[in-house]
Short mmCIF file of C-alpha atoms and ligand atoms in Angstrom, two decimals:
data_model
loop_
_atom_site.label_atom_id
_atom_site.label_comp_id
_atom_site.label_asym_id
_atom_site.label_seq_id
_atom_site.Cartn_x
_atom_site.Cartn_y
_atom_site.Cartn_z
CA MET Q 13 -83.22 -80.54 69.79
CA GLU Q 14 -84.00 -81.19 66.33
CA ILE Q 15 -81.58 -79.89 63.71
CA ILE Q 16 -82.57 -79.10 60.50
CA SER Q 17 -80.81 -79.40 56.98
CA GLY Q 18 -77.15 -79.71 57.98
CA TYR Q 19 -76.20 -78.38 61.65
CA ASN Q 20 -76.76 -74.68 61.78
CA ILE Q 21 -80.74 -73.75 61.83
CA VAL Q 22 -82.70 -75.05 64.81
CA LYS Q 23 -86.19 -75.37 65.71
CA ASP Q 24 -87.32 -73.72 68.65
CA GLY Q 25 -84.81 -71.11 69.20
CA GLU Q 26 -82.40 -73.68 70.81
CA HIS Q 27 -78.81 -72.80 69.63
CA SER Q 28 -77.18 -74.88 67.05
CA PRO Q 29 -73.61 -76.76 67.77
CA VAL Q 30 -71.86 -74.09 66.10
CA LYS Q 31 -73.71 -71.17 67.87
CA ASP Q 32 -73.07 -73.19 71.37
CA PHE Q 33 -69.33 -73.26 69.99
CA ALA Q 34 -69.01 -69.81 69.13
CA ILE Q 35 -70.63 -68.74 72.40
CA GLU Q 36 -68.59 -71.05 75.07
CA ARG Q 37 -65.47 -72.23 73.42
CA THR Q 38 -63.96 -68.78 71.91
CA GLY Q 39 -63.92 -67.34 75.17
CA GLY Q 40 -65.72 -64.11 74.84
CA PHE Q 41 -63.18 -62.86 72.05
CA ALA Q 42 -65.53 -60.53 69.83
CA PRO Q 43 -63.99 -60.28 66.37
CA GLN Q 44 -64.93 -57.53 64.13
CA VAL Q 45 -63.87 -58.87 60.95
CA GLY Q 46 -64.28 -62.40 59.37
CA ILE Q 47 -62.32 -63.58 56.31
CA VAL Q 48 -62.73 -66.88 54.52
CA LEU Q 49 -59.53 -67.71 52.62
CA GLY Q 50 -59.51 -69.06 49.15
CA SER Q 51 -56.45 -70.07 47.12
CA GLY Q 52 -53.88 -67.33 46.92
CA LEU Q 53 -54.75 -65.73 50.41
CA GLY Q 54 -53.19 -68.52 52.67
CA THR Q 55 -50.23 -66.27 53.85
CA LEU Q 56 -52.77 -64.00 55.07
CA THR Q 57 -52.79 -66.27 58.28
CA GLU Q 58 -49.21 -65.02 59.22
CA ALA Q 59 -50.11 -61.43 59.12
CA VAL Q 60 -52.40 -62.48 62.44
CA GLU Q 61 -50.83 -61.39 65.45
CA SER Q 62 -51.41 -63.53 68.95
CA PRO Q 63 -53.01 -66.05 67.08
CA VAL Q 64 -55.21 -68.81 68.35
CA ILE Q 65 -55.81 -72.00 66.12
CA ILE Q 66 -58.67 -73.67 66.26
CA PRO Q 67 -58.83 -76.55 63.96
CA TYR Q 68 -61.98 -77.28 61.76
CA SER Q 69 -61.88 -81.08 63.40
CA SER Q 70 -62.37 -79.54 66.84
CA ILE Q 71 -65.47 -77.65 65.92
CA PRO Q 72 -68.56 -79.28 66.43
CA GLY Q 73 -70.37 -80.15 63.05
CA PHE Q 74 -67.53 -79.39 60.88
CA PRO Q 75 -66.31 -81.74 58.08
CA ALA Q 76 -62.75 -82.13 57.48
CA PRO Q 77 -61.93 -80.48 54.01
CA THR Q 78 -61.03 -82.77 51.17
CA VAL Q 79 -59.03 -80.60 48.55
CA ALA Q 80 -55.03 -80.23 48.44
CA GLY Q 81 -54.43 -76.55 49.05
CA HIS Q 82 -57.43 -75.96 51.24
CA LYS Q 83 -56.68 -76.11 55.47
CA GLY Q 84 -58.92 -76.42 57.91
CA ASN Q 85 -58.31 -74.07 60.85
CA MET Q 86 -60.02 -71.04 62.47
CA ILE Q 87 -57.47 -68.46 63.60
CA LEU Q 88 -58.35 -65.78 65.94
CA GLY Q 89 -55.99 -62.76 66.63
CA THR Q 90 -55.55 -59.36 65.31
CA ILE Q 91 -54.63 -57.82 62.08
CA ALA Q 92 -54.01 -53.96 61.49
CA GLY Q 93 -55.41 -53.72 64.86
CA LYS Q 94 -58.70 -55.26 64.29
CA ARG Q 95 -59.95 -58.48 65.89
CA VAL Q 96 -60.41 -61.17 63.21
CA ALA Q 97 -61.57 -64.51 62.69
CA VAL Q 98 -59.91 -65.87 59.85
CA MET Q 99 -61.34 -69.06 58.33
CA ASP Q 100 -58.39 -70.93 56.34
CA GLY Q 101 -60.15 -73.42 54.64
CA ARG Q 102 -64.07 -73.69 53.00
CA PHE Q 103 -66.19 -76.33 52.29
CA HIS Q 104 -67.25 -76.88 48.71
CA TYR Q 105 -70.39 -78.22 47.29
CA TYR Q 106 -68.42 -80.24 44.70
CA GLU Q 107 -66.74 -82.14 47.66
CA GLY Q 108 -70.22 -83.59 48.28
CA HIS Q 109 -71.32 -81.13 51.19
CA PRO Q 110 -74.97 -79.39 50.68
CA SER Q 111 -74.88 -75.87 50.38
CA THR Q 112 -75.91 -75.63 54.25
CA VAL Q 113 -72.38 -76.99 55.13
CA THR Q 114 -70.46 -74.86 52.89
CA THR Q 115 -71.65 -72.04 55.00
CA LEU Q 116 -70.64 -73.06 58.24
CA PRO Q 117 -67.57 -70.96 58.37
CA VAL Q 118 -69.67 -68.14 57.88
CA ARG Q 119 -72.31 -69.41 60.35
CA LEU Q 120 -69.79 -69.49 62.78
CA ILE Q 121 -68.37 -66.11 62.28
CA ALA Q 122 -72.38 -64.49 62.46
CA ALA Q 123 -72.81 -66.36 65.59
CA MET Q 124 -69.65 -64.56 67.31
CA GLY Q 125 -71.70 -61.18 66.13
CA VAL Q 126 -69.23 -60.13 63.54
CA GLY Q 127 -70.59 -57.53 61.45
CA THR Q 128 -67.88 -57.40 58.16
CA LEU Q 129 -66.85 -60.35 56.09
CA LEU Q 130 -64.03 -60.61 53.52
CA LEU Q 131 -63.87 -63.33 51.15
CA SER Q 132 -61.59 -64.41 48.56
CA ASN Q 133 -61.19 -67.09 46.03
CA ALA Q 134 -59.76 -68.65 42.93
CA ALA Q 135 -61.83 -67.72 39.51
CA GLY Q 136 -61.25 -68.38 36.18
CA GLY Q 137 -61.22 -65.24 34.00
CA ILE Q 138 -63.94 -65.52 31.03
CA ASN Q 139 -64.00 -61.46 30.76
CA SER Q 140 -61.46 -61.06 27.57
CA SER Q 141 -59.46 -58.57 29.06
CA PHE Q 142 -58.54 -60.26 32.05
CA GLU Q 143 -55.07 -61.74 32.68
CA VAL Q 144 -53.93 -64.43 35.10
CA GLY Q 145 -52.80 -62.44 38.32
CA ASP Q 146 -55.71 -60.17 38.26
CA ILE Q 147 -57.65 -59.45 41.12
CA MET Q 148 -61.15 -58.65 40.43
CA LEU Q 149 -63.60 -57.15 43.22
CA ILE Q 150 -66.84 -58.68 42.88
CA LYS Q 151 -69.87 -56.37 42.28
CA ASP Q 152 -72.50 -59.19 42.09
CA HIS Q 153 -73.03 -62.69 41.30
CA ILE Q 154 -75.14 -65.12 39.40
CA SER Q 155 -75.26 -68.71 40.65
CA PHE Q 156 -75.58 -72.20 39.56
CA ILE Q 157 -75.69 -73.59 43.13
CA PRO Q 158 -78.52 -74.42 45.41
CA ASN Q 159 -79.12 -71.57 47.77
CA PRO Q 160 -78.15 -72.52 51.01
CA LEU Q 161 -81.49 -70.69 52.78
CA ILE Q 162 -83.22 -73.65 51.38
CA GLY Q 163 -85.59 -75.22 53.89
CA PRO Q 164 -87.40 -74.05 57.23
CA ASN Q 165 -86.04 -70.04 57.90
CA ASP Q 166 -84.25 -69.51 60.95
CA ASP Q 167 -85.99 -66.06 62.01
CA THR Q 168 -83.64 -65.04 64.77
CA THR Q 169 -80.98 -64.87 61.77
CA GLY Q 170 -82.69 -63.11 59.21
CA PRO Q 171 -85.47 -63.05 56.73
CA ARG Q 172 -87.54 -65.81 54.63
CA PHE Q 173 -86.57 -63.61 51.67
CA PRO Q 174 -83.49 -61.53 52.18
CA SER Q 175 -82.50 -59.22 49.25
CA MET Q 176 -79.45 -59.63 47.27
CA VAL Q 177 -79.33 -55.74 46.02
CA ASP Q 178 -75.99 -54.55 46.80
CA ALA Q 179 -74.95 -58.07 48.46
CA TYR Q 180 -71.30 -56.97 47.91
CA SER Q 181 -70.94 -53.70 49.84
CA PRO Q 182 -70.71 -50.47 47.92
CA ARG Q 183 -69.22 -48.77 50.91
CA LEU Q 184 -66.30 -51.88 51.37
CA ARG Q 185 -65.69 -51.88 47.45
CA ASP Q 186 -64.71 -48.24 47.98
CA VAL Q 187 -62.70 -49.35 50.93
CA ALA Q 188 -61.03 -51.96 48.55
CA SER Q 189 -60.65 -49.60 45.80
CA SER Q 190 -58.66 -46.73 47.90
CA ALA Q 191 -56.28 -49.75 49.53
CA ALA Q 192 -55.23 -51.05 46.19
CA ALA Q 193 -54.91 -47.50 44.62
CA ARG Q 194 -52.51 -46.77 47.85
CA LEU Q 195 -50.66 -49.81 47.30
CA GLY Q 196 -50.47 -49.63 43.80
CA ILE Q 197 -52.37 -52.65 42.77
CA GLU Q 198 -54.63 -52.33 39.81
CA LEU Q 199 -58.35 -53.87 40.87
CA LYS Q 200 -60.55 -55.30 38.25
CA ASP Q 201 -64.18 -55.69 39.15
CA GLY Q 202 -66.92 -57.93 37.93
CA VAL Q 203 -69.65 -60.49 38.07
CA TYR Q 204 -68.93 -63.62 39.46
CA VAL Q 205 -70.34 -66.79 38.06
CA ALA Q 206 -70.54 -69.70 40.94
CA VAL Q 207 -70.77 -73.35 39.09
CA THR Q 208 -70.50 -76.28 41.10
CA GLY Q 209 -67.97 -78.07 39.50
CA PRO Q 210 -65.59 -79.80 40.04
CA SER Q 211 -65.65 -80.16 36.22
CA TYR Q 212 -64.31 -76.90 34.67
CA GLU Q 213 -66.36 -75.64 32.07
CA THR Q 214 -66.80 -76.46 28.59
CA PRO Q 215 -66.26 -73.85 25.89
CA ALA Q 216 -69.93 -73.48 25.20
CA GLU Q 217 -70.50 -72.83 28.99
CA VAL Q 218 -67.76 -70.08 29.04
CA ARG Q 219 -69.49 -68.31 25.91
CA PHE Q 220 -73.06 -68.97 27.77
CA TYR Q 221 -71.58 -67.36 31.07
CA ARG Q 222 -70.12 -64.56 29.28
CA MET Q 223 -73.46 -63.92 27.23
CA ILE Q 224 -75.23 -63.79 30.80
CA GLY Q 225 -73.09 -61.21 32.05
CA GLY Q 226 -70.39 -63.04 33.82
CA ASP Q 227 -66.46 -62.20 34.11
CA ALA Q 228 -65.18 -64.80 36.00
CA VAL Q 229 -66.42 -68.21 36.87
CA GLY Q 230 -65.60 -70.38 40.10
CA MET Q 231 -66.85 -72.87 42.43
CA SER Q 232 -67.33 -71.23 45.96
CA THR Q 233 -68.20 -68.11 47.85
CA VAL Q 234 -71.59 -67.64 46.33
CA THR Q 235 -73.46 -69.47 49.35
CA GLU Q 236 -70.95 -67.84 51.78
CA VAL Q 237 -72.36 -64.15 50.75
CA ILE Q 238 -75.92 -65.33 50.67
CA ALA Q 239 -75.52 -66.64 54.61
CA ALA Q 240 -73.62 -63.73 55.48
CA ARG Q 241 -76.35 -61.11 53.99
CA HIS Q 242 -79.20 -63.24 55.30
CA ALA Q 243 -77.23 -62.89 58.69
CA GLY Q 244 -76.83 -59.07 58.05
CA MET Q 245 -73.37 -58.87 57.58
CA GLU Q 246 -71.29 -56.67 55.36
CA VAL Q 247 -69.82 -58.26 52.65
CA MET Q 248 -66.72 -57.68 50.27
CA ALA Q 249 -65.19 -60.77 48.08
CA ALA Q 250 -62.51 -60.51 45.73
CA SER Q 251 -61.33 -63.28 43.13
CA LEU Q 252 -57.58 -64.02 42.20
CA ILE Q 253 -58.00 -64.90 38.19
CA THR Q 254 -55.85 -68.09 38.32
CA ASN Q 255 -56.13 -68.82 34.73
CA ILE Q 256 -58.33 -67.93 31.54
CA ASN Q 257 -60.95 -69.40 30.00
CA ASN Q 258 -60.96 -68.45 26.27
CA PRO Q 259 -63.69 -70.35 24.17
CA ASP Q 260 -62.19 -69.56 21.15
CA ASN Q 261 -58.86 -70.92 22.12
CA PRO Q 262 -59.52 -73.20 24.56
CA ALA Q 263 -57.13 -75.05 26.81
CA PRO Q 264 -57.67 -77.29 29.68
CA ALA Q 265 -57.58 -75.58 33.08
CA ASP Q 266 -55.95 -77.71 35.74
CA HIS Q 267 -55.78 -77.41 39.67
CA ALA Q 268 -51.92 -77.06 39.76
CA GLU Q 269 -51.96 -73.95 37.42
CA VAL Q 270 -54.57 -72.38 39.64
CA LEU Q 271 -52.59 -73.14 42.96
CA GLU Q 272 -48.86 -72.13 41.36
CA ALA Q 273 -50.79 -68.61 40.45
CA GLY Q 274 -52.37 -68.41 43.93
CA ARG Q 275 -48.63 -68.86 45.25
CA ARG Q 276 -47.58 -65.87 42.85
CA ALA Q 277 -50.06 -63.37 43.80
CA THR Q 278 -50.36 -64.47 47.28
CA LYS Q 279 -47.87 -61.33 48.87
CA ARG Q 280 -50.05 -58.87 46.75
CA LEU Q 281 -53.59 -59.85 47.82
CA THR Q 282 -52.26 -60.65 51.88
CA SER Q 283 -51.12 -56.79 51.64
CA LEU Q 284 -54.29 -55.95 49.81
CA PHE Q 285 -56.46 -57.65 52.43
CA THR Q 286 -54.09 -56.28 55.32
CA GLU Q 287 -54.89 -52.65 53.97
CA ILE Q 288 -58.35 -53.24 53.56
CA ILE Q 289 -58.83 -54.54 57.40
CA ALA Q 290 -56.99 -51.72 58.84
CA ASN Q 291 -59.59 -49.07 56.91
CA ILE Q 292 -62.93 -50.84 57.62
N1 HPA U 319 -63.51 -72.33 36.60
C1 HPA U 319 -64.11 -72.87 37.86
N2 HPA U 319 -63.62 -72.71 39.23
C2 HPA U 319 -62.25 -72.31 38.93
C3 HPA U 319 -61.58 -71.75 37.60
C4 HPA U 319 -62.09 -71.86 36.45
O1 HPA U 319 -61.63 -71.78 35.23
N3 HPA U 319 -60.22 -71.48 38.09
C5 HPA U 319 -60.67 -71.43 39.57
N4 HPA U 319 -61.17 -71.77 40.05
#
């Protein structure tokens, strides 16, 4: 068996370690919804009923996360009566992982046969009407991170040239908007600009990202969305605006500020995601 471009794509139709794991080691548990947690949604793990915790360290091919505030567990169980696979911890390009590795949690979710993927992240606001604590439903993206599908295509997963039109499911965005309205949570929407990081943006870069149509900027999510769409999953993603990047009055963003904003918003985000899951 020859493994190509980071564990997940395997020649000659043989299973990758991740697929084998999904089939053999999750005991036939067939999640309906996959969730990838970013900063601010950690407490969604506490909403999982009958949880079975599988450390990333026991999943073949998964590297250990390296960033404070990011854990490394897959949690299987139920939320609002739906079977879920929650990925508590993700891999970032800035950690030195190639894009193929950043998609491993999503590949595992896809390999378990999940049809719906929800993602969250922390992002810096670049739309001048945004405030810290806002939740932005992602409607589209612009990516400066290498595409995770570069390399030989796994035709058993999806097409060579997958469409990214409506990558963020209009149906799920409606479900999210209705859920937010029921809970009295205001939702913004916008375009997520994915950058490699780990340095934060210069004021000139923020002006550029605004000019090309960006509303928020972050260092994750898009490679995962591309892999999920390639595998045919329906996707929804939301950004918690943890800091504001104002190029006309620039102030250094810092990671502690991002984590603190996440902690403050965690209840709101958790109830929003729970309500979305209930209504998918
Ligand atoms: N820029 C990039 N990524 C981020 C930011 C930011 O300002 N805030 C949280 N993640």
